[in-house]
């Protein structure tokens, strides 16, 4: 079965510094990988996805993620963190459901705290 | 377009009671999904509707959970009777199409607390 792991419960970074939120995956076949963010009292918001193509994927709010097949990783990055980036981040992989690629399999989430 | 909406936003009930959660997907989205996040753990898939049909209910934890989507529009998830371990945040998502490229749009979730 497909799975993702987010090894860090929390990441702390100072505003203006680069940030990385880690994600590793385990899949059979081609991986379809996603990052979602949950701000306080809000739903999950889609950030970016990797389906195929360039290993560096650019998404919303200045975030990007690097797909690394040899390390089975899909780390989320941003060159310069903002206090408003503080939120809960989830990595996910698309898994096959009853009739194809339907359900998402999520990691446990990483809380990002950006200090002023 | 309006996003996915869920009602209520919070629900506090006692063990043994019944609770019904509602999800209104984005208009025109045939696919509707339910997920759940128990405190501190991963978000887990519960089930997937295509219109009014259950396409995949492999994630439903037990027969105390009943999901319906009459008419292929909104969906309800009933927990009866509720147990302590049912506490968590229940997310609903919808998508227009299926396949690896489609994006699922999530609602804000319903936080369920069972005392």
Short mmCIF file of C-alpha atoms in Angstrom, two decimals:
data_model
loop_
_atom_site.label_atom_id
_atom_site.label_comp_id
_atom_site.label_asym_id
_atom_site.label_seq_id
_atom_site.Cartn_x
_atom_site.Cartn_y
_atom_site.Cartn_z
CA UNK A 1 0.00 0.00 0.00
CA UNK A 2 1.05 3.57 -0.64
CA UNK A 3 2.25 5.63 2.31
CA UNK A 4 3.98 8.87 3.19
CA UNK A 5 5.99 9.81 6.23
CA UNK A 6 6.52 13.23 7.72
CA UNK A 7 9.32 12.75 10.23
CA UNK A 8 8.99 16.11 11.97
CA UNK A 9 6.03 17.00 14.15
CA UNK A 10 7.08 20.64 14.16
CA UNK A 11 9.49 22.86 12.27
CA UNK A 12 10.58 26.19 13.67
CA UNK A 13 12.10 28.86 11.46
CA UNK A 14 12.70 32.59 11.71
CA UNK A 15 10.96 34.92 9.30
CA UNK A 16 13.04 35.54 6.22
CA UNK A 17 14.93 32.27 6.49
CA UNK A 18 14.44 29.38 4.10
CA UNK A 19 12.18 26.58 5.24
CA UNK A 20 11.96 22.88 4.48
CA UNK A 21 9.20 20.49 5.50
CA UNK A 22 10.18 16.90 4.88
CA UNK A 23 8.18 14.11 3.30
CA UNK A 24 9.20 10.65 2.16
CA UNK A 25 6.98 8.25 0.30
CA UNK A 26 6.55 4.57 -0.41
CA UNK A 27 4.63 3.62 -3.53
CA UNK A 28 4.35 0.87 -6.07
CA UNK A 29 4.51 2.35 -9.51
CA UNK A 30 4.56 6.03 -10.35
CA UNK A 31 4.00 8.39 -7.42
CA UNK A 32 1.36 11.10 -7.51
CA UNK A 33 2.33 13.41 -4.67
CA UNK A 34 0.62 16.39 -3.11
CA UNK A 35 1.09 19.02 -0.44
CA UNK A 36 -1.82 20.54 1.44
CA UNK A 37 -1.86 23.24 4.10
CA UNK A 38 -4.33 23.83 6.89
CA UNK A 39 -4.49 27.27 8.42
CA UNK A 40 -6.22 27.66 11.80
CA UNK A 41 -9.99 27.14 11.56
CA UNK A 42 -9.75 26.57 7.83
CA UNK A 43 -10.00 23.53 5.59
CA UNK A 44 -7.17 21.85 3.77
CA UNK A 45 -5.89 23.95 0.91
CA UNK A 46 -4.07 22.52 -2.06
CA UNK A 47 -0.50 23.81 -2.45
CA UNK A 48 1.07 21.80 -5.24
CA UNK A 49 1.33 18.40 -6.86
CA UNK A 50 3.82 16.23 -8.68
CA UNK A 51 2.46 13.97 -11.38
CA UNK A 52 5.25 13.82 -13.92
CA UNK A 53 7.82 16.10 -15.53
CA UNK A 54 10.17 18.50 -13.82
CA UNK A 55 11.38 17.42 -10.42
CA UNK A 56 10.95 20.94 -9.04
CA UNK A 57 7.29 21.78 -8.72
CA UNK A 58 6.10 25.31 -8.00
CA UNK A 59 2.89 25.96 -6.14
CA UNK A 60 0.84 28.53 -4.30
CA UNK A 61 2.13 31.22 -1.92
CA UNK A 62 5.73 30.88 -3.14
CA UNK A 63 6.10 27.26 -2.10
CA UNK A 64 7.88 24.64 -4.15
CA UNK A 65 8.67 20.99 -3.72
CA UNK A 66 11.46 18.83 -5.04
CA UNK A 67 10.72 15.32 -6.16
CA UNK A 68 13.69 13.02 -5.61
CA UNK A 69 13.12 9.52 -6.90
CA UNK A 70 16.35 8.02 -5.60
CA UNK A 71 15.66 9.25 -2.07
CA UNK A 72 11.88 8.75 -2.38
CA UNK A 73 11.38 12.23 -1.02
CA UNK A 74 9.11 15.15 -1.81
CA UNK A 75 10.25 17.94 0.50
CA UNK A 76 8.35 21.22 0.63
CA UNK A 77 10.46 24.36 0.47
CA UNK A 78 10.23 28.12 0.48
CA UNK A 79 13.19 30.49 0.07
CA UNK A 80 12.00 33.06 2.59
CA UNK A 81 9.47 32.22 5.30
CA UNK A 82 6.68 34.52 6.41
CA UNK A 83 4.96 34.58 9.78
CA UNK A 84 1.72 33.98 7.88
CA UNK A 85 3.11 30.64 6.65
CA UNK A 86 2.63 29.24 10.14
CA UNK A 87 0.19 26.38 9.67
CA UNK A 88 -0.16 22.61 9.53
CA UNK A 89 1.27 20.99 6.40
CA UNK A 90 0.28 17.61 5.04
CA UNK A 91 2.03 15.52 2.43
CA UNK A 92 -0.15 13.06 0.53
CA UNK A 93 0.07 10.40 -2.15
CA UNK A 94 -2.69 9.30 -4.45
CA UNK A 95 -3.69 5.68 -3.93
CA UNK A 96 -5.80 3.40 -6.01
CA UNK A 97 -9.31 3.01 -4.76
CA UNK A 98 -12.04 0.80 -6.03
CA UNK A 99 -11.81 1.97 -9.61
CA UNK A 100 -8.51 3.74 -9.96
CA UNK A 101 -6.70 6.65 -8.43
CA UNK A 102 -9.16 8.12 -6.01
CA UNK A 103 -8.27 8.40 -2.39
CA UNK A 104 -5.44 10.39 -0.88
CA UNK A 105 -3.15 8.85 1.70
CA UNK A 106 -1.83 11.51 4.05
CA UNK A 107 1.08 11.84 6.40
CA UNK A 108 0.65 12.81 10.03
CA UNK A 109 1.27 16.48 9.34
CA UNK A 110 4.02 18.91 10.27
CA UNK A 111 3.34 22.10 12.16
CA UNK A 112 5.35 25.00 10.82
CA UNK A 113 5.99 27.86 13.21
CA UNK A 114 7.58 30.98 11.77
CA UNK A 115 8.77 33.44 14.37
CA UNK A 116 9.05 37.19 13.71
CA UNK B 1 -17.71 29.37 -7.10
CA UNK B 2 -18.59 28.43 -3.55
CA UNK B 3 -16.31 25.96 -1.87
CA UNK B 4 -17.08 22.77 -0.02
CA UNK B 5 -19.13 23.48 3.07
CA UNK B 6 -19.60 21.37 6.15
CA UNK B 7 -22.06 21.55 9.00
CA UNK B 8 -21.73 21.78 11.92
CA UNK B 9 -18.27 23.19 12.46
CA UNK B 10 -18.15 21.70 15.94
CA UNK B 11 -20.18 19.04 17.70
CA UNK B 12 -19.88 17.86 21.28
CA UNK B 13 -21.90 14.80 22.20
CA UNK B 14 -21.90 12.12 24.84
CA UNK B 15 -20.92 8.54 24.27
CA UNK B 16 -23.83 6.57 22.95
CA UNK B 17 -25.54 9.50 21.25
CA UNK B 18 -26.03 9.95 17.54
CA UNK B 19 -24.47 12.66 15.41
CA UNK B 20 -25.01 13.51 11.76
CA UNK B 21 -22.47 15.49 9.80
CA UNK B 22 -23.33 17.18 6.54
CA UNK B 23 -21.22 18.05 3.52
CA UNK B 24 -22.20 20.17 0.53
CA UNK B 25 -19.73 19.69 -2.31
CA UNK B 26 -18.87 22.22 -4.97
CA UNK B 27 -21.68 22.42 -7.49
CA UNK B 28 -21.11 20.07 -10.40
CA UNK B 29 -18.65 17.84 -8.57
CA UNK B 30 -19.79 14.26 -8.92
CA UNK B 31 -17.10 12.92 -6.63
CA UNK B 32 -17.38 13.33 -2.88
CA UNK B 33 -14.99 11.99 -0.27
CA UNK B 34 -14.99 11.74 3.50
CA UNK B 35 -11.79 11.74 5.53
CA UNK B 36 -11.08 11.81 9.24
CA UNK B 37 -8.19 13.00 11.37
CA UNK B 38 -7.96 11.62 14.86
CA UNK B 39 -5.92 13.83 17.20
CA UNK B 40 -2.29 14.06 16.12
CA UNK B 41 -2.51 11.31 13.57
CA UNK B 42 -2.74 11.20 9.82
CA UNK B 43 -5.81 12.14 7.84
CA UNK B 44 -7.48 8.88 6.85
CA UNK B 45 -9.79 8.15 3.97
CA UNK B 46 -13.26 6.92 4.88
CA UNK B 47 -15.20 6.63 1.64
CA UNK B 48 -15.82 7.94 -1.85
CA UNK B 49 -19.09 8.63 -3.64
CA UNK B 50 -19.58 9.03 -7.35
CA UNK B 51 -22.89 10.80 -7.56
CA UNK B 52 -25.11 8.81 -5.24
CA UNK B 53 -23.16 5.55 -5.46
CA UNK B 54 -20.55 4.42 -2.97
CA UNK B 55 -17.47 3.78 -5.05
CA UNK B 56 -15.09 2.88 -2.25
CA UNK B 57 -15.97 2.53 1.42
CA UNK B 58 -12.86 0.62 2.42
CA UNK B 59 -11.95 3.20 5.06
CA UNK B 60 -15.16 3.11 7.05
CA UNK B 61 -14.12 1.94 10.53
CA UNK B 62 -17.20 -0.09 11.46
CA UNK B 63 -20.94 -0.37 11.05
CA UNK B 64 -21.62 2.49 13.45
CA UNK B 65 -20.80 4.80 10.55
CA UNK B 66 -23.34 5.32 7.79
CA UNK B 67 -22.79 7.64 4.86
CA UNK B 68 -25.43 8.65 2.35
CA UNK B 69 -25.64 10.88 -0.66
CA UNK B 70 -29.22 10.91 -1.77
CA UNK B 71 -29.72 12.54 -5.15
CA UNK B 72 -26.01 12.86 -5.69
CA UNK B 73 -25.77 16.30 -4.10
CA UNK B 74 -25.00 16.75 -0.42
CA UNK B 75 -23.83 13.92 1.78
CA UNK B 76 -24.38 12.99 5.39
CA UNK B 77 -22.23 10.91 7.69
CA UNK B 78 -24.03 9.49 10.69
CA UNK B 79 -22.31 8.00 13.70
CA UNK B 80 -24.61 5.85 15.81
CA UNK B 81 -23.88 5.21 18.61
CA UNK B 82 -20.84 7.43 19.03
CA UNK B 83 -17.83 6.15 20.95
CA UNK B 84 -14.93 8.05 22.51
CA UNK B 85 -12.52 7.00 19.75
CA UNK B 86 -14.73 8.66 17.15
CA UNK B 87 -13.52 12.07 18.28
CA UNK B 88 -11.60 13.92 15.62
CA UNK B 89 -11.98 16.21 12.67
CA UNK B 90 -14.07 14.96 9.77
CA UNK B 91 -13.21 16.43 6.41
CA UNK B 92 -15.23 16.31 3.25
CA UNK B 93 -13.76 16.85 -0.19
CA UNK B 94 -15.09 16.94 -3.71
CA UNK B 95 -13.71 16.75 -7.20
CA UNK B 96 -15.12 17.13 -10.66
CA UNK B 97 -13.35 14.19 -12.23
CA UNK B 98 -11.37 11.20 -11.12
CA UNK B 99 -7.88 10.06 -11.96
CA UNK B 100 -4.39 10.94 -10.78
CA UNK B 101 -4.53 14.49 -12.08
CA UNK B 102 -7.67 15.68 -10.41
CA UNK B 103 -7.59 17.94 -7.40
CA UNK B 104 -9.74 17.34 -4.39
CA UNK B 105 -11.15 20.47 -2.76
CA UNK B 106 -11.59 20.20 0.97
CA UNK B 107 -14.10 21.71 3.32
CA UNK B 108 -13.20 23.26 6.69
CA UNK B 109 -14.03 20.10 8.59
CA UNK B 110 -16.32 19.22 11.47
CA UNK B 111 -14.65 18.82 14.83
CA UNK B 112 -16.42 16.03 16.71
CA UNK B 113 -15.85 15.56 20.42
CA UNK B 114 -17.36 12.53 22.11
CA UNK B 115 -17.39 12.75 25.91
#
